[in-house]
PDB file of C-alpha atoms and ligand atoms in Angstrom:
ATOM      1  CA  MET S   1       1.224  90.931 -58.407  1.00 35.00           C
ATOM      2  CA  SER S   2       0.410  88.036 -60.629  1.00 38.00           C
ATOM      3  CA  GLU S   3       2.474  87.468 -63.686  1.00 38.00           C
ATOM      4  CA  THR S   4       0.718  86.206 -66.741  1.00 40.00           C
ATOM      5  CA  PRO S   5       2.219  82.921 -67.840  1.00 46.00           C
ATOM      6  CA  LYS S   6       3.479  83.215 -71.354  1.00 42.00           C
ATOM      7  CA  PRO S   7       2.837  79.987 -73.185  1.00 43.00           C
ATOM      8  CA  ARG S   8       5.946  79.272 -75.140  1.00 43.00           C
ATOM      9  CA  SER S   9       5.520  77.114 -78.120  1.00 44.00           C
ATOM     10  CA  HIS S  10       8.018  74.334 -78.231  1.00 41.00           C
ATOM     11  CA  GLY S  11       6.785  73.093 -81.544  1.00 43.00           C
ATOM     12  CA  MET S  12       9.195  73.547 -84.410  1.00 44.00           C
ATOM     13  CA  PHE S  13       6.272  73.544 -86.774  1.00 45.00           C
ATOM     14  CA  SER S  14       3.826  75.831 -85.006  1.00 44.00           C
ATOM     15  CA  ALA S  15       1.585  77.945 -87.162  1.00 39.00           C
ATOM     16  CA  ARG S  16       2.733  81.538 -87.170  1.00 39.00           C
ATOM     17  CA  PRO S  17       1.775  84.481 -89.335  1.00 38.00           C
ATOM     18  CA  THR S  18       3.937  84.783 -92.395  1.00 40.00           C
ATOM     19  CA  ALA S  19       5.355  88.155 -93.351  1.00 43.00           C
ATOM     20  CA  GLY S  20       4.706  89.317 -96.883  1.00 43.00           C
ATOM     21  CA  PRO S  21       3.133  87.508 -99.820  1.00 48.00           C
ATOM     22  CA  LYS S  22       3.499  83.769-100.030  1.00 41.00           C
ATOM     23  CA  PRO S  23       5.328  82.286-102.987  1.00 41.00           C
ATOM     24  CA  LEU S  24       3.115  80.609-105.554  1.00 42.00           C
ATOM     25  CA  GLY S  25       2.594  76.901-105.433  1.00 36.00           C
ATOM     26  CA  THR S  26       2.773  76.626-101.657  1.00 37.00           C
ATOM     27  CA  ASP S  27      -0.917  76.942-100.921  1.00 41.00           C
ATOM     28  CA  GLN S  28      -2.284  74.894 -98.101  1.00 43.00           C
ATOM     29  CA  ALA S  29      -4.302  71.780 -98.731  1.00 44.00           C
ATOM     30  CA  PRO S  30      -8.048  72.238 -99.298  1.00 53.00           C
ATOM     31  CA  GLY S  31      -9.637  73.075 -95.985  1.00 66.00           C
ATOM     32  CA  GLY S  32      -6.366  74.351 -94.566  1.00 94.00           C
ATOM     33  CA  ALA S  33      -3.885  72.761 -92.202  1.00 98.00           C
ATOM     34  CA  PHE S  34      -5.150  70.580 -89.369  1.00 98.00           C
ATOM     35  CA  ARG S  35      -3.922  72.161 -86.143  1.00 98.00           C
ATOM     36  CA  VAL S  36      -2.890  70.066 -83.157  1.00 99.00           C
ATOM     37  CA  LYS S  37      -2.081  71.479 -79.739  1.00 99.00           C
ATOM     38  CA  VAL S  38      -0.543  69.251 -77.102  1.00 99.00           C
ATOM     39  CA  LEU S  39      -0.511  70.067 -73.385  1.00 98.00           C
ATOM     40  CA  THR S  40       2.239  68.116 -71.658  1.00 98.00           C
ATOM     41  CA  ILE S  41       4.920  68.378 -69.024  1.00 98.00           C
ATOM     42  CA  PHE S  42       7.271  66.696 -71.555  1.00 98.00           C
ATOM     43  CA  PRO S  43       7.073  68.920 -74.648  1.00 98.00           C
ATOM     44  CA  GLU S  44      10.504  67.664 -75.758  1.00 98.00           C
ATOM     45  CA  LEU S  45       8.930  64.311 -76.621  1.00 98.00           C
ATOM     46  CA  PHE S  46       7.184  65.952 -79.618  1.00 98.00           C
ATOM     47  CA  PRO S  47       7.083  65.618 -82.578  1.00 98.00           C
ATOM     48  CA  GLY S  48       9.124  62.462 -81.867  1.00 98.00           C
ATOM     49  CA  PRO S  49       8.047  59.682 -84.234  1.00 98.00           C
ATOM     50  CA  LEU S  50       5.565  62.028 -85.914  1.00 99.00           C
ATOM     51  CA  ALA S  51       8.537  63.745 -87.560  1.00 98.00           C
ATOM     52  CA  ALA S  52       9.238  60.590 -89.580  1.00 98.00           C
ATOM     53  CA  SER S  53       7.627  59.034 -92.596  1.00 98.00           C
ATOM     54  CA  LEU S  54       4.278  60.207 -93.952  1.00 98.00           C
ATOM     55  CA  THR S  55       3.279  62.287 -90.909  1.00 98.00           C
ATOM     56  CA  GLY S  56       6.704  63.972 -90.899  1.00 98.00           C
ATOM     57  CA  LYS S  57       6.490  64.817 -94.583  1.00 98.00           C
ATOM     58  CA  ALA S  58       2.973  66.189 -94.102  1.00 98.00           C
ATOM     59  CA  LEU S  59       4.216  68.238 -91.131  1.00 98.00           C
ATOM     60  CA  ALA S  60       7.058  69.700 -93.201  1.00 98.00           C
ATOM     61  CA  GLU S  61       4.527  70.471 -95.959  1.00 98.00           C
ATOM     62  CA  ARG S  62       2.265  72.131 -93.358  1.00 98.00           C
ATOM     63  CA  LEU S  63      -0.653  69.860 -94.098  1.00 98.00           C
ATOM     64  CA  TRP S  64      -0.868  69.835 -90.301  1.00 98.00           C
ATOM     65  CA  THR S  65       0.758  71.881 -87.551  1.00 98.00           C
ATOM     66  CA  LEU S  66       1.889  70.962 -84.074  1.00 99.00           C
ATOM     67  CA  GLU S  67       2.071  73.278 -81.105  1.00 98.00           C
ATOM     68  CA  THR S  68       3.188  72.004 -77.715  1.00 99.00           C
ATOM     69  CA  LEU S  69       2.376  73.870 -74.533  1.00 98.00           C
ATOM     70  CA  ASP S  70       4.405  73.019 -71.438  1.00 98.00           C
ATOM     71  CA  ILE S  71       1.853  72.617 -68.634  1.00 98.00           C
ATOM     72  CA  ARG S  72       4.536  73.534 -66.086  1.00 98.00           C
ATOM     73  CA  ARG S  73       4.664  77.057 -67.442  1.00 98.00           C
ATOM     74  CA  PHE S  74       1.135  77.580 -66.140  1.00 98.00           C
ATOM     75  CA  ALA S  75       2.030  76.703 -62.564  1.00 98.00           C
ATOM     76  CA  ARG S  76       1.977  79.786 -60.372  1.00 96.00           C
ATOM     77  CA  ASN S  77       4.499  79.031 -57.672  1.00 95.00           C
ATOM     78  CA  LYS S  78       8.277  79.215 -57.690  1.00 97.00           C
ATOM     79  CA  HIS S  79       8.700  75.470 -58.005  1.00 98.00           C
ATOM     80  CA  ARG S  80       6.232  75.260 -60.899  1.00 98.00           C
ATOM     81  CA  THR S  81       4.228  72.624 -59.102  1.00 98.00           C
ATOM     82  CA  VAL S  82       1.717  70.873 -61.333  1.00 98.00           C
ATOM     83  CA  ASP S  83       0.563  68.117 -58.992  1.00 98.00           C
ATOM     84  CA  ASP S  84      -0.611  67.560 -55.438  1.00 98.00           C
ATOM     85  CA  THR S  85      -1.625  64.700 -53.163  1.00 98.00           C
ATOM     86  CA  PRO S  86      -5.019  63.039 -53.788  1.00 98.00           C
ATOM     87  CA  ALA S  87      -7.954  64.242 -51.696  1.00 98.00           C
ATOM     88  CA  GLY S  88      -9.157  61.361 -49.535  1.00 98.00           C
ATOM     89  CA  GLY S  89      -5.701  59.872 -49.426  1.00 98.00           C
ATOM     90  CA  GLY S  90      -4.104  57.132 -51.459  1.00 97.00           C
ATOM     91  CA  PRO S  91      -0.964  56.713 -53.518  1.00 97.00           C
ATOM     92  CA  GLY S  92       0.437  58.949 -56.211  1.00 97.00           C
ATOM     93  CA  MET S  93      -0.261  62.520 -57.223  1.00 98.00           C
ATOM     94  CA  VAL S  94      -3.025  64.346 -59.081  1.00 98.00           C
ATOM     95  CA  MET S  95      -2.567  67.167 -61.618  1.00 98.00           C
ATOM     96  CA  LYS S  96      -3.878  70.462 -60.212  1.00 98.00           C
ATOM     97  CA  PRO S  97      -7.109  71.832 -61.747  1.00 98.00           C
ATOM     98  CA  ASP S  98      -5.992  75.486 -61.741  1.00 98.00           C
ATOM     99  CA  VAL S  99      -2.767  74.722 -63.601  1.00 98.00           C
ATOM    100  CA  VAL S 100      -4.390  72.394 -66.137  1.00 98.00           C
ATOM    101  CA  ALA S 101      -7.298  74.827 -66.716  1.00 98.00           C
ATOM    102  CA  ALA S 102      -4.872  77.703 -67.398  1.00 98.00           C
ATOM    103  CA  ALA S 103      -3.061  75.541 -69.947  1.00 98.00           C
ATOM    104  CA  ILE S 104      -6.329  74.514 -71.651  1.00 98.00           C
ATOM    105  CA  ASP S 105      -7.558  78.135 -71.746  1.00 98.00           C
ATOM    106  CA  ALA S 106      -4.294  79.295 -73.314  1.00 98.00           C
ATOM    107  CA  ALA S 107      -4.522  76.577 -75.953  1.00 98.00           C
ATOM    108  CA  GLN S 108      -8.154  77.425 -76.759  1.00 98.00           C
ATOM    109  CA  ALA S 109      -7.557  81.182 -76.980  1.00 98.00           C
ATOM    110  CA  ASP S 110      -7.122  81.079 -80.770  1.00 98.00           C
ATOM    111  CA  ALA S 111      -9.201  77.978 -81.473  1.00 98.00           C
ATOM    112  CA  PRO S 112     -12.912  77.789 -82.404  1.00 97.00           C
ATOM    113  CA  ARG S 113     -15.099  77.597 -79.279  1.00 96.00           C
ATOM    114  CA  GLU S 114     -17.322  74.970 -80.870  1.00 96.00           C
ATOM    115  CA  ARG S 115     -16.199  71.599 -79.515  1.00 96.00           C
ATOM    116  CA  ALA S 116     -17.366  69.738 -82.633  1.00 96.00           C
ATOM    117  CA  ARG S 117     -14.869  71.741 -84.713  1.00 97.00           C
ATOM    118  CA  TRP S 118     -12.103  71.651 -82.134  1.00 98.00           C
ATOM    119  CA  PRO S 119     -12.449  69.216 -79.214  1.00 98.00           C
ATOM    120  CA  VAL S 120     -10.287  69.128 -76.111  1.00 98.00           C
ATOM    121  CA  ILE S 121      -9.322  65.515 -75.509  1.00 99.00           C
ATOM    122  CA  TYR S 122      -7.824  63.880 -72.449  1.00 98.00           C
ATOM    123  CA  LEU S 123      -6.092  60.557 -73.164  1.00 98.00           C
ATOM    124  CA  SER S 124      -6.917  58.208 -70.326  1.00 98.00           C
ATOM    125  CA  PRO S 125      -7.652  54.530 -69.737  1.00 98.00           C
ATOM    126  CA  ARG S 126     -10.992  55.702 -68.239  1.00 98.00           C
ATOM    127  CA  GLY S 127     -12.096  57.247 -71.537  1.00 98.00           C
ATOM    128  CA  ARG S 128     -14.512  55.920 -74.122  1.00 98.00           C
ATOM    129  CA  PRO S 129     -12.559  53.641 -76.430  1.00 98.00           C
ATOM    130  CA  LEU S 130     -11.153  55.439 -79.475  1.00 98.00           C
ATOM    131  CA  THR S 131     -12.695  54.165 -82.724  1.00 97.00           C
ATOM    132  CA  GLN S 132     -11.879  54.707 -86.370  1.00 97.00           C
ATOM    133  CA  ALA S 133     -15.274  56.438 -86.610  1.00 97.00           C
ATOM    134  CA  ARG S 134     -14.170  59.033 -84.035  1.00 98.00           C
ATOM    135  CA  VAL S 135     -10.828  59.368 -85.833  1.00 98.00           C
ATOM    136  CA  ARG S 136     -12.714  60.156 -89.068  1.00 98.00           C
ATOM    137  CA  GLU S 137     -14.801  62.824 -87.299  1.00 98.00           C
ATOM    138  CA  LEU S 138     -11.680  64.406 -85.810  1.00 98.00           C
ATOM    139  CA  ALA S 139      -9.972  64.453 -89.209  1.00 98.00           C
ATOM    140  CA  ALA S 140     -13.010  66.308 -90.609  1.00 98.00           C
ATOM    141  CA  GLY S 141     -12.545  69.100 -88.040  1.00 98.00           C
ATOM    142  CA  GLU S 142     -10.141  72.041 -87.879  1.00 98.00           C
ATOM    143  CA  GLY S 143      -7.942  70.868 -85.058  1.00 98.00           C
ATOM    144  CA  MET S 144      -7.772  69.340 -81.616  1.00 99.00           C
ATOM    145  CA  THR S 145      -6.181  70.001 -78.238  1.00 99.00           C
ATOM    146  CA  LEU S 146      -4.745  66.975 -76.462  1.00 99.00           C
ATOM    147  CA  LEU S 147      -4.167  66.912 -72.733  1.00 98.00           C
ATOM    148  CA  CYS S 148      -1.487  64.459 -71.656  1.00 98.00           C
ATOM    149  CA  GLY S 149      -1.788  63.364 -68.044  1.00 97.00           C
ATOM    150  CA  ARG S 150       0.913  61.960 -65.835  1.00 90.00           C
ATOM    151  CA  PHE S 151       0.745  60.564 -62.306  1.00 92.00           C
ATOM    152  CA  GLU S 152      -2.694  59.271 -61.269  1.00 95.00           C
ATOM    153  CA  GLY S 153      -4.468  61.641 -63.627  1.00 96.00           C
ATOM    154  CA  VAL S 154      -6.102  65.065 -63.598  1.00 98.00           C
ATOM    155  CA  ASP S 155      -8.468  66.611 -61.023  1.00 98.00           C
ATOM    156  CA  GLU S 156     -11.965  65.629 -62.186  1.00 98.00           C
ATOM    157  CA  ARG S 157     -13.335  69.179 -61.894  1.00 98.00           C
ATOM    158  CA  VAL S 158     -11.199  70.553 -64.707  1.00 98.00           C
ATOM    159  CA  LEU S 159     -12.507  67.870 -67.062  1.00 98.00           C
ATOM    160  CA  GLU S 160     -16.098  68.867 -66.213  1.00 98.00           C
ATOM    161  CA  ALA S 161     -15.511  72.612 -66.232  1.00 98.00           C
ATOM    162  CA  ARG S 162     -13.768  72.675 -69.602  1.00 98.00           C
ATOM    163  CA  GLY S 163     -15.944  70.091 -71.372  1.00 98.00           C
ATOM    164  CA  VAL S 164     -13.044  67.719 -71.918  1.00 98.00           C
ATOM    165  CA  GLU S 165     -13.657  64.513 -73.868  1.00 98.00           C
ATOM    166  CA  GLU S 166     -11.916  61.459 -72.397  1.00 98.00           C
ATOM    167  CA  LEU S 167     -10.648  58.879 -74.872  1.00 98.00           C
ATOM    168  CA  SER S 168      -8.805  55.622 -74.251  1.00 98.00           C
ATOM    169  CA  LEU S 169      -6.452  53.845 -76.610  1.00 98.00           C
ATOM    170  CA  GLY S 170      -7.054  50.546 -74.884  1.00 98.00           C
ATOM    171  CA  ASP S 171      -7.354  48.604 -71.693  1.00 98.00           C
ATOM    172  CA  PHE S 172      -3.775  48.951 -70.499  1.00 98.00           C
ATOM    173  CA  VAL S 173      -1.957  51.510 -68.413  1.00 97.00           C
ATOM    174  CA  LEU S 174       0.971  53.598 -69.624  1.00 97.00           C
ATOM    175  CA  THR S 175       3.061  56.094 -67.635  1.00 97.00           C
ATOM    176  CA  GLY S 176       1.541  59.110 -69.383  1.00 98.00           C
ATOM    177  CA  GLY S 177      -0.724  60.325 -72.153  1.00 98.00           C
ATOM    178  CA  GLU S 178       2.047  61.408 -74.548  1.00 98.00           C
ATOM    179  CA  ILE S 179       2.317  58.116 -76.444  1.00 98.00           C
ATOM    180  CA  PRO S 180      -1.473  57.776 -76.786  1.00 98.00           C
ATOM    181  CA  ALA S 181      -1.548  61.411 -78.000  1.00 98.00           C
ATOM    182  CA  MET S 182       1.020  60.600 -80.674  1.00 99.00           C
ATOM    183  CA  ALA S 183      -0.958  57.551 -81.725  1.00 98.00           C
ATOM    184  CA  LEU S 184      -4.153  59.600 -82.000  1.00 99.00           C
ATOM    185  CA  ILE S 185      -2.405  62.327 -83.987  1.00 99.00           C
ATOM    186  CA  ASP S 186      -1.001  59.728 -86.380  1.00 98.00           C
ATOM    187  CA  ALA S 187      -4.424  58.128 -86.880  1.00 98.00           C
ATOM    188  CA  VAL S 188      -6.081  61.499 -87.575  1.00 98.00           C
ATOM    189  CA  VAL S 189      -3.364  63.090 -89.699  1.00 98.00           C
ATOM    190  CA  ARG S 190      -3.147  60.141 -92.104  1.00 98.00           C
ATOM    191  CA  LEU S 191      -6.784  60.750 -93.057  1.00 98.00           C
ATOM    192  CA  ARG S 192      -6.172  64.371 -94.039  1.00 98.00           C
ATOM    193  CA  PRO S 193      -6.057  65.097 -97.765  1.00 97.00           C
ATOM    194  CA  GLY S 194      -2.600  64.729 -99.279  1.00 97.00           C
ATOM    195  CA  VAL S 195      -1.011  62.774 -96.423  1.00 97.00           C
ATOM    196  CA  LEU S 196      -1.237  59.246 -97.784  1.00 95.00           C
ATOM    197  CA  GLY S 197       0.507  59.347-101.153  1.00 82.00           C
ATOM    198  CA  ASN S 198      -0.933  56.971-103.688  1.00 63.00           C
ATOM    199  CA  GLU S 199      -1.469  54.277-101.098  1.00 58.00           C
ATOM    200  CA  ALA S 200      -4.601  52.196-100.891  1.00 54.00           C
ATOM    201  CA  SER S 201      -7.841  53.994-100.232  1.00 67.00           C
ATOM    202  CA  THR S 202      -8.579  54.252 -96.530  1.00 68.00           C
ATOM    203  CA  GLU S 203     -12.088  53.010 -97.309  1.00 59.00           C
ATOM    204  CA  GLU S 204     -10.642  49.638 -98.165  1.00 57.00           C
ATOM    205  CA  GLU S 205      -8.859  49.089 -94.907  1.00 70.00           C
ATOM    206  CA  SER S 206      -9.566  47.423 -91.620  1.00 69.00           C
ATOM    207  CA  PHE S 207     -12.592  48.744 -89.675  1.00 76.00           C
ATOM    208  CA  SER S 208     -13.929  50.745 -92.584  1.00 72.00           C
ATOM    209  CA  ARG S 209     -15.821  47.640 -93.604  1.00 87.00           C
ATOM    210  CA  GLY S 210     -16.118  46.401 -90.032  1.00 94.00           C
ATOM    211  CA  LEU S 211     -13.749  43.488 -90.588  1.00 97.00           C
ATOM    212  CA  LEU S 212     -10.110  42.799 -89.797  1.00 98.00           C
ATOM    213  CA  GLU S 213      -7.857  42.793 -92.851  1.00 97.00           C
ATOM    214  CA  HIS S 214      -7.202  39.698 -94.893  1.00 98.00           C
ATOM    215  CA  PRO S 215      -3.613  38.365 -94.907  1.00 98.00           C
ATOM    216  CA  HIS S 216      -1.060  39.894 -97.261  1.00 98.00           C
ATOM    217  CA  TYR S 217       1.751  38.223 -99.212  1.00 98.00           C
ATOM    218  CA  THR S 218       4.598  39.254-101.458  1.00 98.00           C
ATOM    219  CA  ARG S 219       7.532  37.596-103.240  1.00 98.00           C
ATOM    220  CA  PRO S 220       9.253  35.186-103.071  1.00 98.00           C
ATOM    221  CA  GLN S 221       6.538  32.769-104.142  1.00 98.00           C
ATOM    222  CA  VAL S 222       8.014  30.164-101.795  1.00 98.00           C
ATOM    223  CA  TRP S 223       9.677  31.317 -98.590  1.00 98.00           C
ATOM    224  CA  GLU S 224      11.014  28.850 -95.988  1.00 98.00           C
ATOM    225  CA  GLY S 225       8.879  26.230 -97.705  1.00 98.00           C
ATOM    226  CA  ARG S 226       5.676  28.284 -97.346  1.00 98.00           C
ATOM    227  CA  GLU S 227       3.782  29.120-100.489  1.00 98.00           C
ATOM    228  CA  ILE S 228       1.652  32.102-101.349  1.00 98.00           C
ATOM    229  CA  PRO S 229      -1.972  30.872-101.558  1.00 98.00           C
ATOM    230  CA  GLU S 230      -2.513  29.717-105.136  1.00 98.00           C
ATOM    231  CA  ILE S 231      -5.644  31.805-105.685  1.00 98.00           C
ATOM    232  CA  LEU S 232      -3.591  35.012-105.345  1.00 98.00           C
ATOM    233  CA  LEU S 233      -1.436  33.960-108.329  1.00 98.00           C
ATOM    234  CA  SER S 234      -4.448  33.025-110.474  1.00 98.00           C
ATOM    235  CA  GLY S 235      -5.285  36.450-111.871  1.00 98.00           C
ATOM    236  CA  HIS S 236      -8.993  35.895-111.168  1.00 98.00           C
ATOM    237  CA  HIS S 237      -9.750  39.225-109.551  1.00 98.00           C
ATOM    238  CA  ALA S 238     -13.314  38.408-108.537  1.00 98.00           C
ATOM    239  CA  ARG S 239     -12.285  35.104-106.962  1.00 98.00           C
ATOM    240  CA  ILE S 240      -9.364  36.789-105.216  1.00 98.00           C
ATOM    241  CA  ALA S 241     -11.711  39.421-103.773  1.00 98.00           C
ATOM    242  CA  GLU S 242     -14.055  36.675-102.566  1.00 98.00           C
ATOM    243  CA  TRP S 243     -11.151  34.723-100.988  1.00 98.00           C
ATOM    244  CA  ARG S 244      -9.915  37.807 -99.202  1.00 98.00           C
ATOM    245  CA  ARG S 245     -13.381  38.550 -97.880  1.00 97.00           C
ATOM    246  CA  ALA S 246     -13.743  35.003 -96.579  1.00 98.00           C
ATOM    247  CA  GLN S 247     -10.329  35.272 -94.890  1.00 98.00           C
ATOM    248  CA  ALA S 248     -11.244  38.602 -93.330  1.00 98.00           C
ATOM    249  CA  GLU S 249     -14.476  37.140 -92.016  1.00 98.00           C
ATOM    250  CA  GLU S 250     -12.734  34.078 -90.528  1.00 98.00           C
ATOM    251  CA  LEU S 251     -10.114  36.213 -88.811  1.00 98.00           C
ATOM    252  CA  THR S 252     -12.720  38.589 -87.416  1.00 98.00           C
ATOM    253  CA  LYS S 253     -14.924  35.738 -86.173  1.00 98.00           C
ATOM    254  CA  GLU S 254     -11.975  34.140 -84.399  1.00 98.00           C
ATOM    255  CA  ARG S 255     -10.140  37.162 -82.988  1.00 98.00           C
ATOM    256  CA  ARG S 256     -12.804  39.811 -82.564  1.00 98.00           C
ATOM    257  CA  PRO S 257     -16.222  38.382 -81.744  1.00 98.00           C
ATOM    258  CA  ASP S 258     -17.291  41.914 -80.776  1.00 97.00           C
ATOM    259  CA  LEU S 259     -16.566  43.244 -84.277  1.00 97.00           C
ATOM    260  CA  TRP S 260     -18.079  40.126 -85.846  1.00 98.00           C
ATOM    261  CA  ARG S 261     -21.381  40.596 -84.005  1.00 98.00           C
ATOM    262  CA  ALA S 262     -21.538  44.263 -84.988  1.00 96.00           C
ATOM    263  CA  TYR S 263     -20.704  43.416 -88.595  1.00 97.00           C
ATOM    264  CA  ARG S 264     -23.492  40.844 -88.769  1.00 97.00           C
ATOM    265  CA  ALA S 265     -25.989  43.055 -86.936  1.00 96.00           C
ATOM    266  CA  THR S 266     -25.496  45.868 -89.449  1.00 91.00           C
ATOM    267  CA  GLY S 267     -25.754  43.503 -92.393  1.00 83.00           C
ATOM    268  CA  GLY S 268     -22.129  44.095 -93.306  1.00 77.00           C
ATOM    269  CA  ASP S 269     -22.025  40.781 -95.160  1.00 65.00           C
ATOM    270  CA  THR S 270     -25.169  41.505 -97.193  1.00 58.00           C
ATOM    271  CA  GLU S 271     -24.189  44.993 -98.270  1.00 47.00           C
ATOM    272  CA  GLN S 272     -22.796  44.149-101.667  1.00 42.00           C
ATOM    273  CA  SER S 273     -25.733  43.469-103.919  1.00 33.00           C
ATOM    274  CA  ASP S 274     -24.259  43.692-107.374  1.00 34.00           C
ATOM    275  CA  ALA S 275     -24.479  40.816-109.858  1.00 34.00           C
ATOM    276  CA  LYS S 276     -21.230  39.240-108.712  1.00 35.00           C
ATOM    277  CA  THR S 277     -22.278  38.835-105.112  1.00 36.00           C
ATOM    278  CA  ALA S 278     -26.071  38.737-105.359  1.00 35.00           C
ATOM    279  CA  GLY S 279     -26.058  34.933-105.149  1.00 35.00           C
ATOM    280  CA  ARG S 280     -24.650  34.971-101.654  1.00 39.00           C
ATOM    281  CA  ALA S 281     -26.234  38.165-100.400  1.00 38.00           C
ATOM    282  CA  GLY S 282     -28.386  37.632 -97.380  1.00 39.00           C
ATOM    283  CA  ARG S 283     -26.738  34.368 -96.489  1.00 42.00           C
ATOM    284  CA  LYS S 284     -25.822  34.377 -92.839  1.00 46.00           C
ATOM    285  CA  ARG S 285     -23.315  31.985 -91.368  1.00 49.00           C
ATOM    286  CA  ASP S 286     -22.586  30.919 -87.799  1.00 58.00           C
TER     287      ASP S 286
HETATM  288  N1  4GX T   1      -5.279  55.285 -73.294  1.00 95.73           N
HETATM  289  N2  4GX T   1      -2.472  56.769 -69.828  1.00 95.73           N
HETATM  290  C1  4GX T   1      -3.304  58.830 -68.777  1.00 95.73           C
HETATM  291  C2  4GX T   1      -2.820  59.341 -66.463  1.00 95.73           C
HETATM  292  C3  4GX T   1      -4.085  58.764 -65.853  1.00 95.73           C
HETATM  293  C4  4GX T   1      -4.040  57.766 -64.896  1.00 95.73           C
HETATM  294  C5  4GX T   1      -5.237  57.273 -64.370  1.00 95.73           C
HETATM  295  C6  4GX T   1      -6.439  58.806 -65.732  1.00 95.73           C
HETATM  296  C7  4GX T   1      -6.419  57.812 -64.777  1.00 95.73           C
HETATM  297  C8  4GX T   1      -3.869  55.791 -71.660  1.00 95.73           C
HETATM  298  C9  4GX T   1      -4.554  54.747 -72.327  1.00 95.73           C
HETATM  299  C10 4GX T   1      -2.963  55.660 -70.517  1.00 95.73           C
HETATM  300  C11 4GX T   1      -1.550  56.558 -68.721  1.00 95.73           C
HETATM  301  C12 4GX T   1      -2.791  58.165 -70.055  1.00 95.73           C
HETATM  302  C13 4GX T   1      -2.055  57.242 -67.465  1.00 95.73           C
HETATM  303  N3  4GX T   1      -5.273  59.277 -66.256  1.00 95.73           N
HETATM  304  N4  4GX T   1      -4.259  56.917 -72.269  1.00 95.73           N
HETATM  305  N5  4GX T   1      -2.374  58.643 -67.683  1.00 95.73           N
HETATM  306  N6  4GX T   1      -4.508  53.464 -72.035  1.00 95.73           N
HETATM  307  O1  4GX T   1      -2.637  54.561 -70.180  1.00 95.73           O
HETATM  308  O2  4GX T   1      -5.099  56.615 -73.254  1.00 95.73           O
END
């Protein structure tokens, strides 16, 4: 006789039906809460740092919800085995496809089938690099399911069979996908309406314009003998904006030639065509 694994939610903030009428003034944000499900063998790591600061406040306000599913609960045998030795030999262990598939299926049971509205994402150094553009798309959806791998990774067949998207946070190797999952959640949740208080528009920031950010300064005016650049104290807003743009371009050119090439290829430095910048529009440097 096969017992049906009962996925227990470890999330303190999981969405659950509320009994009776809701009090006034507690309506969800427009579009509803963004729902995140995390499949992990370490559910106790969540919400972790996501419980703090802006993401934590938004979680408490139910602008987003977090549900963790312990992958081990979907293992069939007595020892709750989630991994096995790699076919073909070699070091380490591989997460079993049957166990991982059961966990994914349980997570998707009450989620939209359409992957565009609710993708299943596996965090892995083999994935396509995560971009702010993908983060924006995810934030426009209803939710996402994140699979956190440990060991040498997950059996390839489960990724194929369940249409799993593989995303990488960068060219380095961690011990598991939990920290990348938290980073992805943070990046997505901060773009949801109501999460960033009155802070700067996210359209202004790094990557939205294809450039790294200009340097920032605050008081004191002189610190350890270093002065704030004079232009920033001038009150000339147009000249300040121009200075910042030049700084952003220099930094990008020097540190991120890949971003710089893309920026130039898409005419990022010719975009502004109003009176103030028309004189330099179209001018290409380096
Ligand atoms: N960006 N990790 C995945 C398991 C694993 C090992 C090998 C596939 C191949 C990572 C990253 C990352 C650690 C998550 C290893 N999966 N995830 N895990 N870099 O390093 O996203």
